[in-house]
């Protein structure tokens, strides 16, 4: 590769990484991630449709809908699409492990005002100590209309400045911490908001007066459920009175921004890479693969991205991958062009899902935690995940399809089906070696637990062919994770190529005939 070409590729990688960092910094919660996705889709000409209304869809047009404002499905219909044709989907999730505020968050101990939180997902909770934290999420606000009636709205909220901190215990008071830092998530993981004496001196609580909730069902006033100080901060941000905050879903968030870092600027340091990195890459790929007038001209299928909430908690919710959200999207799109209900079954069998969730990169300080022949590397491209017990939904056919797409576009993909692992691109008649990088299909050691994804949930619930993939990363489920800039670019390009190539490639494959 020439120096000029290498420089251009590096500039392109830097551009995609910078866009990811912008997306991450705009998305402290799943609600904000969906809101940012909506803005990008609208700018790209996507029209919002509502699940509460009838759909009137047209070929060559682009649409999206949200569910609970924490799940979003976007799709572009090919100009040559007819009912019964397949859907080419990339699925990811918008949520990450975090600390969510309890329905009764007011905690007062030892002269401190603290905020009660509950753990969400399987976080590395020790990483949340001694971080500058704030709150973000959504609130339900009562607003008075011009005619004097009330209306209620869901509004996003984010306090920019640090509000809270979970302090560690001094080493002098706990000598055992040198050997093991053990966290009791009930007793120890409680953020400090303020000291009660300072709050009293400022008379904030007294000045606010009693605050009653319009939706409380337990007889408690909000100033008994939450600190009036916290409510006043939220109300100021939302430009309302504390008593107009009817309810909220808030979580603690790190205030340190996402950045491109490392001595060679080769890493991204950020929270929520799992799984906003894959959400971003798939969304950007869909937008760019449908951006021109001609991009859908020869497309016979529907290109789709589905970003679900609640993967970290098992996906069993109205807006999780275990819900009918994606099946509903497939069904309603198909039925918009034909009333024949049997065509949906045909469409599902012609469809394909790329389940995209971050993968565990080889950790240089814990080499023994990885299976010897399956050690995903940073900069190596997307990792294809396998598990014999179906914790991942990949099989030989779906893995082959995804690798063939990479082959045509000379993209690295981490596989080990060769005696001497190298980046190999096999397409039609040739096998081409590229860049001398190692490739690894990913499986975990037999004596190590395996993470799960939305892939098997959707594969079994919808009946769609599925491959599980993900970009490699370190520090998964920490408050601060890291991945490689190159892998962000590789992921985006791989997903974009998938949208552009799948219809052509799938027509060549024979399995159930």
Tab-separated table of C-alpha atoms in Angstrom:
chain	number	residue	atom	x	y	z
A	1	UNK	CA	0.000	0.000	0.000
A	2	UNK	CA	1.364	3.430	-0.947
A	3	UNK	CA	2.104	6.067	1.672
A	4	UNK	CA	-0.554	8.346	0.174
A	5	UNK	CA	-3.181	5.606	0.268
A	6	UNK	CA	-2.305	4.711	3.857
A	7	UNK	CA	-2.607	8.349	4.837
A	8	UNK	CA	-6.010	8.637	3.193
A	9	UNK	CA	-7.244	5.514	4.996
A	10	UNK	CA	-5.985	6.875	8.305
A	11	UNK	CA	-7.752	10.176	7.701
A	12	UNK	CA	-10.953	8.324	6.909
A	13	UNK	CA	-10.634	6.238	10.074
A	14	UNK	CA	-10.060	9.397	12.098
A	15	UNK	CA	-13.160	10.975	10.567
A	16	UNK	CA	-15.390	8.001	11.429
A	17	UNK	CA	-13.908	7.836	14.933
A	18	UNK	CA	-14.532	11.548	15.481
A	19	UNK	CA	-18.144	11.046	14.416
A	20	UNK	CA	-18.475	8.150	16.872
A	21	UNK	CA	-17.068	10.296	19.687
A	22	UNK	CA	-19.637	12.965	18.856
A	23	UNK	CA	-22.398	10.331	18.966
A	24	UNK	CA	-21.166	8.975	22.301
A	25	UNK	CA	-20.947	12.400	23.898
A	26	UNK	CA	-24.519	13.127	22.824
A	27	UNK	CA	-25.769	9.809	24.234
A	28	UNK	CA	-25.361	9.438	28.024
A	29	UNK	CA	-28.479	7.226	28.153
A	30	UNK	CA	-30.477	4.995	25.802
A	31	UNK	CA	-33.080	7.769	25.516
A	32	UNK	CA	-30.444	10.241	24.358
A	33	UNK	CA	-28.930	7.692	21.950
A	34	UNK	CA	-32.307	7.238	20.262
A	35	UNK	CA	-32.807	10.995	20.154
A	36	UNK	CA	-29.424	11.457	18.471
A	37	UNK	CA	-30.246	8.651	16.019
A	38	UNK	CA	-33.531	10.380	15.171
A	39	UNK	CA	-31.726	13.640	14.395
A	40	UNK	CA	-29.281	11.891	12.086
A	41	UNK	CA	-32.005	9.920	10.309
A	42	UNK	CA	-34.168	12.981	9.743
A	43	UNK	CA	-31.187	14.857	8.333
A	44	UNK	CA	-30.706	11.967	5.911
A	45	UNK	CA	-34.280	12.114	4.672
A	46	UNK	CA	-35.854	9.394	6.812
A	47	UNK	CA	-39.518	9.917	7.687
A	48	UNK	CA	-40.859	9.011	11.126
A	49	UNK	CA	-43.871	6.696	11.263
A	50	UNK	CA	-45.883	5.811	14.356
A	51	UNK	CA	-46.743	2.326	15.538
A	52	UNK	CA	-50.070	3.765	16.700
A	53	UNK	CA	-51.074	4.715	13.168
A	54	UNK	CA	-51.519	2.987	9.817
A	55	UNK	CA	-48.470	2.987	7.583
A	56	UNK	CA	-48.484	4.098	3.958
A	57	UNK	CA	-45.075	3.074	2.641
A	58	UNK	CA	-43.520	3.463	-0.802
A	59	UNK	CA	-40.623	1.777	-2.535
A	60	UNK	CA	-37.466	3.850	-2.663
A	61	UNK	CA	-38.444	5.690	0.543
A	62	UNK	CA	-36.860	5.674	4.016
A	63	UNK	CA	-38.590	5.444	7.399
A	64	UNK	CA	-38.064	4.953	11.128
A	65	UNK	CA	-40.085	4.494	14.299
A	66	UNK	CA	-39.295	4.497	18.002
A	67	UNK	CA	-40.675	2.483	20.884
A	68	UNK	CA	-40.496	3.954	24.398
A	69	UNK	CA	-37.963	6.403	22.945
A	70	UNK	CA	-35.259	3.883	23.913
A	71	UNK	CA	-35.587	1.537	20.921
A	72	UNK	CA	-35.434	2.671	17.299
A	73	UNK	CA	-35.935	0.818	14.006
A	74	UNK	CA	-34.960	2.469	10.715
A	75	UNK	CA	-35.441	0.986	7.251
A	76	UNK	CA	-35.054	1.866	3.568
A	77	UNK	CA	-37.198	0.093	0.970
A	78	UNK	CA	-35.548	-0.834	-2.312
A	79	UNK	CA	-37.102	0.514	-5.502
A	80	UNK	CA	-37.414	-3.059	-6.814
A	81	UNK	CA	-38.902	-4.410	-3.605
A	82	UNK	CA	-42.069	-6.498	-3.725
A	83	UNK	CA	-43.880	-8.057	-0.783
A	84	UNK	CA	-42.232	-11.315	0.228
A	85	UNK	CA	-38.686	-10.136	-0.444
A	86	UNK	CA	-36.160	-10.199	2.356
A	87	UNK	CA	-34.976	-7.758	5.001
A	88	UNK	CA	-31.267	-7.120	5.514
A	89	UNK	CA	-30.923	-6.162	9.153
A	90	UNK	CA	-28.208	-5.076	11.535
A	91	UNK	CA	-29.322	-5.303	15.159
A	92	UNK	CA	-27.609	-3.772	18.180
A	93	UNK	CA	-28.607	-2.322	21.553
A	94	UNK	CA	-28.764	1.137	23.059
A	95	UNK	CA	-28.375	0.336	26.756
A	96	UNK	CA	-25.241	-0.158	28.884
A	97	UNK	CA	-24.633	-1.200	32.502
A	98	UNK	CA	-25.234	1.746	34.803
A	99	UNK	CA	-26.622	2.932	38.141
A	100	UNK	CA	-30.291	3.915	37.909
A	101	UNK	CA	-31.989	6.101	40.495
A	102	UNK	CA	-34.467	4.257	42.697
A	103	UNK	CA	-38.170	5.204	42.754
A	104	UNK	CA	-37.438	6.473	46.260
A	105	UNK	CA	-33.948	7.918	45.958
A	106	UNK	CA	-33.764	10.073	49.078
A	107	UNK	CA	-31.068	8.782	51.434
A	108	UNK	CA	-29.720	10.702	54.432
A	109	UNK	CA	-26.894	9.285	56.552
A	110	UNK	CA	-24.229	10.766	58.788
A	111	UNK	CA	-24.984	14.326	57.781
A	112	UNK	CA	-24.875	13.572	54.028
A	113	UNK	CA	-27.538	13.746	51.351
A	114	UNK	CA	-27.142	10.643	49.197
A	115	UNK	CA	-28.968	9.322	46.164
A	116	UNK	CA	-30.287	5.774	46.231
A	117	UNK	CA	-29.442	3.822	43.087
A	118	UNK	CA	-29.935	0.313	41.792
A	119	UNK	CA	-27.519	-1.581	39.590
A	120	UNK	CA	-28.591	-2.165	35.986
A	121	UNK	CA	-26.884	-4.919	34.035
A	122	UNK	CA	-23.589	-6.573	34.919
A	123	UNK	CA	-21.335	-3.605	35.455
A	124	UNK	CA	-17.808	-3.540	36.843
A	125	UNK	CA	-19.091	-1.564	39.799
A	126	UNK	CA	-15.716	-0.864	41.389
A	127	UNK	CA	-14.950	1.382	38.386
A	128	UNK	CA	-17.750	3.742	39.450
A	129	UNK	CA	-15.947	4.838	42.607
A	130	UNK	CA	-14.199	8.232	42.681
A	131	UNK	CA	-15.700	9.351	39.377
A	132	UNK	CA	-17.325	12.740	38.796
A	133	UNK	CA	-20.945	11.756	38.252
A	134	UNK	CA	-24.073	13.534	37.126
A	135	UNK	CA	-27.614	12.450	36.212
A	136	UNK	CA	-29.376	12.081	32.855
A	137	UNK	CA	-32.463	10.394	31.486
A	138	UNK	CA	-36.055	11.441	31.016
A	139	UNK	CA	-38.695	13.126	33.115
A	140	UNK	CA	-42.470	13.275	32.780
A	141	UNK	CA	-43.488	16.926	33.078
A	142	UNK	CA	-46.895	18.479	33.563
A	143	UNK	CA	-47.391	21.598	31.442
A	144	UNK	CA	-50.364	23.952	31.537
A	145	UNK	CA	-51.991	24.646	28.177
A	146	UNK	CA	-53.339	28.015	27.071
A	147	UNK	CA	-56.876	26.914	27.907
A	148	UNK	CA	-55.881	26.013	31.457
A	149	UNK	CA	-55.894	22.244	30.910
A	150	UNK	CA	-52.888	20.066	31.661
A	151	UNK	CA	-50.780	17.985	29.291
A	152	UNK	CA	-47.950	15.611	30.096
A	153	UNK	CA	-44.760	15.196	28.104
A	154	UNK	CA	-41.687	12.986	28.097
A	155	UNK	CA	-38.630	15.252	28.099
A	156	UNK	CA	-34.954	14.376	28.003
A	157	UNK	CA	-32.748	15.840	30.668
A	158	UNK	CA	-29.022	15.942	31.268
A	159	UNK	CA	-27.155	17.866	33.944
A	160	UNK	CA	-23.767	18.727	32.463
A	161	UNK	CA	-21.811	19.556	35.601
A	162	UNK	CA	-20.719	16.932	38.160
A	163	UNK	CA	-23.295	16.504	40.927
A	164	UNK	CA	-22.321	13.338	42.760
A	165	UNK	CA	-19.483	11.054	43.696
A	166	UNK	CA	-19.104	7.598	45.225
A	167	UNK	CA	-16.018	7.968	47.451
A	168	UNK	CA	-13.820	5.007	48.274
A	169	UNK	CA	-12.918	4.222	51.866
A	170	UNK	CA	-9.466	5.458	52.937
A	171	UNK	CA	-6.831	2.743	52.860
A	172	UNK	CA	-6.033	3.493	56.523
A	173	UNK	CA	-9.554	2.344	57.441
A	174	UNK	CA	-9.524	-0.760	55.273
A	175	UNK	CA	-6.127	-2.351	54.885
A	176	UNK	CA	-7.619	-5.345	53.079
A	177	UNK	CA	-8.373	-3.166	50.068
A	178	UNK	CA	-4.742	-3.688	48.962
A	179	UNK	CA	-5.564	-7.313	48.213
A	180	UNK	CA	-9.178	-7.117	47.073
A	181	UNK	CA	-11.632	-4.293	46.581
A	182	UNK	CA	-14.990	-5.883	47.381
A	183	UNK	CA	-18.099	-3.819	46.766
A	184	UNK	CA	-21.389	-4.313	48.552
A	185	UNK	CA	-23.685	-2.863	45.903
A	186	UNK	CA	-26.368	-1.992	48.471
A	187	UNK	CA	-24.276	-0.367	51.187
A	188	UNK	CA	-21.272	1.034	49.346
A	189	UNK	CA	-22.578	2.070	45.927
A	190	UNK	CA	-24.514	5.174	47.002
A	191	UNK	CA	-23.522	8.519	45.438
A	192	UNK	CA	-23.074	11.534	47.716
A	193	UNK	CA	-25.088	14.530	46.517
A	194	UNK	CA	-24.361	17.095	49.255
A	195	UNK	CA	-23.930	17.568	52.983
A	196	UNK	CA	-27.118	18.205	54.897
A	197	UNK	CA	-25.587	21.122	56.798
A	198	UNK	CA	-24.704	22.934	53.569
A	199	UNK	CA	-28.187	22.340	52.203
A	200	UNK	CA	-29.669	23.773	55.370
A	201	UNK	CA	-27.398	26.806	55.311
A	202	UNK	CA	-28.502	27.557	51.772
A	203	UNK	CA	-32.109	26.881	52.759
A	204	UNK	CA	-32.777	25.283	49.416
A	205	UNK	CA	-35.008	22.589	50.788
A	206	UNK	CA	-37.025	25.066	52.873
A	207	UNK	CA	-37.384	27.537	50.035
A	208	UNK	CA	-38.748	24.887	47.691
A	209	UNK	CA	-41.545	24.030	50.101
A	210	UNK	CA	-43.554	20.829	49.893
A	211	UNK	CA	-43.595	19.205	46.480
A	212	UNK	CA	-46.464	16.884	45.678
A	213	UNK	CA	-46.601	14.451	42.821
A	214	UNK	CA	-49.559	14.288	40.512
A	215	UNK	CA	-48.972	10.593	39.791
A	216	UNK	CA	-47.775	9.235	43.126
A	217	UNK	CA	-49.695	6.130	44.159
A	218	UNK	CA	-48.085	5.415	47.517
A	219	UNK	CA	-49.300	8.487	49.380
A	220	UNK	CA	-45.803	9.912	49.646
A	221	UNK	CA	-44.883	13.399	48.636
A	222	UNK	CA	-41.977	13.766	46.237
A	223	UNK	CA	-39.986	15.654	48.850
A	224	UNK	CA	-40.165	12.465	50.895
A	225	UNK	CA	-39.170	10.288	47.933
A	226	UNK	CA	-36.392	12.473	46.495
A	227	UNK	CA	-34.213	15.228	47.866
A	228	UNK	CA	-35.806	18.633	47.160
A	229	UNK	CA	-32.325	19.804	46.197
A	230	UNK	CA	-32.191	17.235	43.389
A	231	UNK	CA	-35.713	18.073	42.247
A	232	UNK	CA	-34.876	21.776	42.122
A	233	UNK	CA	-31.818	21.066	39.932
A	234	UNK	CA	-33.934	18.961	37.572
A	235	UNK	CA	-36.703	21.559	37.462
A	236	UNK	CA	-34.258	24.342	36.638
A	237	UNK	CA	-32.898	22.287	33.772
A	238	UNK	CA	-36.408	21.531	32.465
A	239	UNK	CA	-37.655	25.122	32.968
A	240	UNK	CA	-40.524	24.012	35.170
A	241	UNK	CA	-41.436	23.913	38.845
A	242	UNK	CA	-40.418	20.937	40.984
A	243	UNK	CA	-44.070	20.071	41.592
A	244	UNK	CA	-44.559	19.720	37.823
A	245	UNK	CA	-42.123	16.791	37.654
A	246	UNK	CA	-44.525	13.854	37.801
A	247	UNK	CA	-41.983	11.042	37.501
A	248	UNK	CA	-38.593	10.260	36.035
A	249	UNK	CA	-36.201	7.573	34.806
A	250	UNK	CA	-32.718	8.817	35.587
A	251	UNK	CA	-29.294	7.247	35.842
A	252	UNK	CA	-25.907	8.253	37.114
A	253	UNK	CA	-23.481	9.165	34.328
A	254	UNK	CA	-19.774	9.872	34.111
A	255	UNK	CA	-19.038	13.465	33.148
A	256	UNK	CA	-15.677	12.714	31.509
A	257	UNK	CA	-16.196	13.006	27.738
A	258	UNK	CA	-15.377	10.340	25.180
A	259	UNK	CA	-12.096	10.976	23.357
A	260	UNK	CA	-9.713	9.654	20.720
A	261	UNK	CA	-6.543	8.884	22.691
A	262	UNK	CA	-3.341	6.896	22.964
A	263	UNK	CA	0.202	7.805	21.997
A	264	UNK	CA	-0.653	7.118	18.346
A	265	UNK	CA	-4.273	8.329	18.615
A	266	UNK	CA	-5.317	4.763	17.867
A	267	UNK	CA	-7.820	4.234	20.706
A	268	UNK	CA	-11.186	5.525	21.780
A	269	UNK	CA	-11.628	5.909	25.533
A	270	UNK	CA	-15.281	6.140	26.515
A	271	UNK	CA	-18.133	4.766	28.494
A	272	UNK	CA	-20.932	2.825	26.762
A	273	UNK	CA	-18.848	1.510	23.840
A	274	UNK	CA	-20.758	-1.670	24.594
A	275	UNK	CA	-22.919	-1.205	22.677
A	276	UNK	CA	-23.225	2.325	21.313
A	277	UNK	CA	-20.185	1.702	19.121
A	278	UNK	CA	-22.060	-0.983	17.157
A	279	UNK	CA	-25.254	1.096	17.233
A	280	UNK	CA	-23.401	4.034	15.696
A	281	UNK	CA	-21.552	1.981	13.067
A	282	UNK	CA	-24.730	0.253	11.881
A	283	UNK	CA	-26.720	3.499	11.834
A	284	UNK	CA	-24.038	5.383	9.909
A	285	UNK	CA	-23.705	2.456	7.484
A	286	UNK	CA	-27.442	2.438	6.784
A	287	UNK	CA	-27.562	6.204	6.275
A	288	UNK	CA	-24.558	6.206	3.939
A	289	UNK	CA	-25.777	3.118	2.058
A	290	UNK	CA	-29.056	4.890	1.283
A	291	UNK	CA	-27.855	8.468	0.840
A	292	UNK	CA	-27.822	8.872	-2.952
A	293	UNK	CA	-30.732	8.848	-5.363
A	294	UNK	CA	-29.400	5.683	-6.994
A	295	UNK	CA	-28.468	3.736	-3.858
A	296	UNK	CA	-31.844	1.957	-3.675
A	297	UNK	CA	-32.362	1.760	-7.458
A	298	UNK	CA	-31.457	-1.933	-7.846
A	299	UNK	CA	-32.301	-3.010	-4.301
A	300	UNK	CA	-34.926	-5.763	-4.141
A	301	UNK	CA	-35.063	-5.970	-0.345
A	302	UNK	CA	-35.373	-3.720	2.685
A	303	UNK	CA	-32.273	-2.415	4.467
A	304	UNK	CA	-32.879	-2.094	8.195
A	305	UNK	CA	-31.204	-1.214	11.495
A	306	UNK	CA	-32.864	-2.179	14.774
A	307	UNK	CA	-31.423	-0.760	18.007
A	308	UNK	CA	-33.032	-2.277	21.106
A	309	UNK	CA	-33.156	-1.338	24.760
A	310	UNK	CA	-32.688	-3.696	27.737
A	311	UNK	CA	-30.175	-6.152	26.260
A	312	UNK	CA	-28.071	-5.820	29.407
A	313	UNK	CA	-31.080	-6.939	31.471
A	314	UNK	CA	-32.114	-9.870	29.274
A	315	UNK	CA	-34.157	-8.142	26.520
A	316	UNK	CA	-37.484	-9.128	28.102
A	317	UNK	CA	-39.417	-5.891	27.811
A	318	UNK	CA	-41.856	-4.203	25.454
A	319	UNK	CA	-38.896	-2.464	23.802
A	320	UNK	CA	-36.312	-5.236	24.100
A	321	UNK	CA	-35.225	-7.714	21.438
A	322	UNK	CA	-37.506	-10.252	23.118
A	323	UNK	CA	-40.522	-8.116	22.186
A	324	UNK	CA	-42.327	-8.305	18.821
A	325	UNK	CA	-40.790	-4.953	17.764
A	326	UNK	CA	-38.714	-6.266	14.855
A	327	UNK	CA	-41.273	-8.856	13.783
A	328	UNK	CA	-43.883	-6.095	13.798
A	329	UNK	CA	-41.640	-3.974	11.560
A	330	UNK	CA	-41.210	-6.843	9.097
A	331	UNK	CA	-44.924	-7.685	9.164
A	332	UNK	CA	-46.201	-4.130	8.767
A	333	UNK	CA	-43.768	-3.376	5.959
A	334	UNK	CA	-44.725	-6.546	4.078
A	335	UNK	CA	-48.451	-5.992	4.568
A	336	UNK	CA	-48.133	-2.414	3.294
A	337	UNK	CA	-47.518	-3.862	-0.158
A	338	UNK	CA	-49.738	-6.969	-0.050
A	339	UNK	CA	-52.607	-8.331	2.016
A	340	UNK	CA	-51.363	-11.916	1.602
A	341	UNK	CA	-50.283	-12.909	5.130
A	342	UNK	CA	-48.265	-15.875	3.826
A	343	UNK	CA	-45.741	-13.514	2.261
A	344	UNK	CA	-44.322	-12.622	5.686
A	345	UNK	CA	-43.133	-16.196	6.195
A	346	UNK	CA	-41.440	-16.108	2.813
A	347	UNK	CA	-39.840	-12.735	3.627
A	348	UNK	CA	-38.410	-14.011	6.917
A	349	UNK	CA	-36.784	-16.980	5.184
A	350	UNK	CA	-35.200	-14.598	2.686
A	351	UNK	CA	-33.954	-12.259	5.403
A	352	UNK	CA	-30.670	-12.011	7.264
A	353	UNK	CA	-29.678	-10.472	10.600
A	354	UNK	CA	-26.252	-9.262	11.653
A	355	UNK	CA	-26.364	-9.179	15.453
A	356	UNK	CA	-23.697	-6.637	16.352
A	357	UNK	CA	-22.409	-6.515	19.913
A	358	UNK	CA	-18.897	-5.681	21.088
A	359	UNK	CA	-16.427	-8.556	21.555
A	360	UNK	CA	-13.714	-9.237	24.123
A	361	UNK	CA	-10.286	-8.326	22.767
A	362	UNK	CA	-7.198	-10.212	23.917
A	363	UNK	CA	-5.975	-8.609	27.165
A	364	UNK	CA	-2.148	-8.510	27.341
A	365	UNK	CA	-2.170	-8.846	31.136
A	366	UNK	CA	-4.629	-11.765	31.228
A	367	UNK	CA	-3.576	-13.909	28.282
A	368	UNK	CA	-4.729	-17.094	30.040
A	369	UNK	CA	-8.352	-15.936	29.979
A	370	UNK	CA	-8.570	-16.513	26.213
A	371	UNK	CA	-8.761	-19.759	24.293
A	372	UNK	CA	-5.376	-20.349	22.646
A	373	UNK	CA	-6.665	-20.407	19.067
A	374	UNK	CA	-9.263	-17.681	19.523
A	375	UNK	CA	-7.670	-14.405	20.568
A	376	UNK	CA	-9.354	-11.366	18.942
A	377	UNK	CA	-6.984	-8.453	18.430
A	378	UNK	CA	-7.541	-4.718	18.280
A	379	UNK	CA	-7.239	-3.375	14.692
A	380	UNK	CA	-8.204	-6.811	13.345
A	381	UNK	CA	-11.726	-6.000	12.214
A	382	UNK	CA	-15.052	-7.458	13.246
A	383	UNK	CA	-15.000	-10.695	15.221
A	384	UNK	CA	-17.379	-13.486	14.200
A	385	UNK	CA	-18.690	-15.121	17.388
A	386	UNK	CA	-19.423	-18.832	17.753
A	387	UNK	CA	-20.890	-20.876	20.591
A	388	UNK	CA	-21.903	-24.523	20.328
A	389	UNK	CA	-24.635	-24.020	22.933
A	390	UNK	CA	-26.253	-21.209	20.935
A	391	UNK	CA	-25.307	-18.314	23.169
A	392	UNK	CA	-24.429	-16.865	19.766
A	393	UNK	CA	-26.554	-17.611	16.682
A	394	UNK	CA	-23.742	-17.943	14.107
A	395	UNK	CA	-23.588	-21.040	11.919
A	396	UNK	CA	-21.426	-22.051	8.975
A	397	UNK	CA	-23.726	-20.487	6.384
A	398	UNK	CA	-24.190	-17.146	8.111
A	399	UNK	CA	-20.496	-16.914	8.952
A	400	UNK	CA	-19.596	-17.652	5.334
A	401	UNK	CA	-21.916	-14.929	4.020
A	402	UNK	CA	-20.460	-12.319	6.318
A	403	UNK	CA	-16.878	-13.271	5.455
A	404	UNK	CA	-17.583	-13.239	1.731
A	405	UNK	CA	-18.844	-9.683	1.964
A	406	UNK	CA	-15.602	-8.737	3.705
A	407	UNK	CA	-13.625	-10.561	1.039
A	408	UNK	CA	-15.063	-8.614	-1.853
A	409	UNK	CA	-14.332	-5.312	-0.129
A	410	UNK	CA	-10.950	-6.428	1.242
A	411	UNK	CA	-11.982	-5.807	4.831
A	412	UNK	CA	-10.317	-7.658	7.721
A	413	UNK	CA	-12.497	-10.127	9.581
A	414	UNK	CA	-11.248	-12.266	12.436
A	415	UNK	CA	-11.385	-15.972	11.439
A	416	UNK	CA	-9.237	-19.112	12.072
A	417	UNK	CA	-10.277	-21.714	9.585
A	418	UNK	CA	-6.775	-21.843	8.073
A	419	UNK	CA	-3.641	-23.661	9.371
A	420	UNK	CA	-1.655	-20.410	9.495
A	421	UNK	CA	-3.998	-17.543	10.360
A	422	UNK	CA	-3.733	-14.554	8.027
A	423	UNK	CA	-6.241	-12.106	6.652
A	424	UNK	CA	-7.679	-14.070	3.747
A	425	UNK	CA	-10.267	-12.816	1.287
A	426	UNK	CA	-11.938	-15.521	-0.795
A	427	UNK	CA	-14.473	-14.366	-3.359
A	428	UNK	CA	-15.742	-16.162	-6.456
A	429	UNK	CA	-12.500	-17.480	-8.005
A	430	UNK	CA	-9.578	-16.192	-5.985
A	431	UNK	CA	-7.992	-16.154	-2.570
A	432	UNK	CA	-6.141	-12.960	-1.765
A	433	UNK	CA	-3.793	-12.366	1.151
A	434	UNK	CA	-3.922	-8.916	2.661
A	435	UNK	CA	-1.925	-6.914	5.184
A	436	UNK	CA	-0.424	-9.862	7.073
A	437	UNK	CA	-2.740	-9.476	10.067
A	438	UNK	CA	-3.923	-12.367	12.209
A	439	UNK	CA	-7.587	-13.412	12.119
A	440	UNK	CA	-9.627	-15.225	14.717
A	441	UNK	CA	-13.156	-16.537	14.934
A	442	UNK	CA	-14.159	-16.050	18.544
A	443	UNK	CA	-15.152	-18.713	21.047
A	444	UNK	CA	-14.594	-18.572	24.787
A	445	UNK	CA	-12.637	-21.135	26.765
A	446	UNK	CA	-14.683	-24.151	27.849
A	447	UNK	CA	-14.089	-23.229	31.492
A	448	UNK	CA	-15.121	-19.563	31.090
A	449	UNK	CA	-18.639	-18.087	30.966
A	450	UNK	CA	-19.982	-16.733	27.688
A	451	UNK	CA	-21.809	-13.444	27.216
A	452	UNK	CA	-25.113	-13.317	25.388
A	453	UNK	CA	-26.479	-11.076	22.645
A	454	UNK	CA	-29.757	-10.261	20.945
A	455	UNK	CA	-28.786	-12.684	18.149
A	456	UNK	CA	-30.212	-15.949	19.564
A	457	UNK	CA	-33.284	-14.104	20.891
A	458	UNK	CA	-34.188	-12.740	17.479
A	459	UNK	CA	-33.114	-15.871	15.618
A	460	UNK	CA	-35.433	-18.038	17.724
A	461	UNK	CA	-38.238	-15.505	18.065
A	462	UNK	CA	-38.407	-14.370	14.454
A	463	UNK	CA	-36.822	-17.348	12.652
A	464	UNK	CA	-34.304	-15.210	10.809
A	465	UNK	CA	-30.828	-16.358	9.717
A	466	UNK	CA	-28.306	-14.710	12.022
A	467	UNK	CA	-24.596	-14.101	12.428
A	468	UNK	CA	-23.213	-12.694	15.688
A	469	UNK	CA	-20.328	-10.271	15.298
A	470	UNK	CA	-18.676	-7.439	17.200
A	471	UNK	CA	-15.714	-5.099	17.257
A	472	UNK	CA	-13.047	-6.078	19.827
A	473	UNK	CA	-12.700	-3.959	22.939
A	474	UNK	CA	-11.074	-3.913	26.380
A	475	UNK	CA	-12.582	-3.015	29.775
A	476	UNK	CA	-16.039	-4.225	28.782
A	477	UNK	CA	-18.736	-3.093	31.260
A	478	UNK	CA	-16.387	-0.667	32.964
A	479	UNK	CA	-17.484	2.941	33.376
A	480	UNK	CA	-14.604	3.679	30.984
A	481	UNK	CA	-13.964	1.280	28.091
A	482	UNK	CA	-11.587	1.289	25.132
A	483	UNK	CA	-11.515	0.127	21.517
A	484	UNK	CA	-9.442	0.797	18.398
A	485	UNK	CA	-10.076	3.578	15.908
A	486	UNK	CA	-9.364	1.208	12.996
A	487	UNK	CA	-12.047	-1.233	14.159
A	488	UNK	CA	-14.665	1.500	14.169
A	489	UNK	CA	-13.877	2.186	10.520
A	490	UNK	CA	-13.763	-1.526	9.674
A	491	UNK	CA	-17.145	-2.116	11.349
A	492	UNK	CA	-18.804	0.790	9.582
A	493	UNK	CA	-17.435	-0.278	6.194
A	494	UNK	CA	-18.375	-3.920	6.762
A	495	UNK	CA	-21.973	-3.051	7.648
A	496	UNK	CA	-22.220	-0.671	4.699
A	497	UNK	CA	-20.891	-3.356	2.332
A	498	UNK	CA	-23.400	-5.816	3.796
A	499	UNK	CA	-26.292	-3.503	2.947
A	500	UNK	CA	-24.956	-3.037	-0.578
A	501	UNK	CA	-23.935	-6.643	-1.319
A	502	UNK	CA	-26.313	-8.984	0.458
A	503	UNK	CA	-29.059	-9.287	-2.185
A	504	UNK	CA	-26.504	-10.196	-4.838
A	505	UNK	CA	-24.623	-12.704	-2.679
A	506	UNK	CA	-27.662	-14.401	-1.171
A	507	UNK	CA	-28.978	-15.247	-4.628
A	508	UNK	CA	-25.942	-17.510	-5.123
A	509	UNK	CA	-26.411	-19.599	-1.969
A	510	UNK	CA	-28.330	-22.884	-1.880
A	511	UNK	CA	-29.083	-24.601	1.438
A	512	UNK	CA	-32.672	-25.819	2.000
A	513	UNK	CA	-33.355	-27.079	-1.517
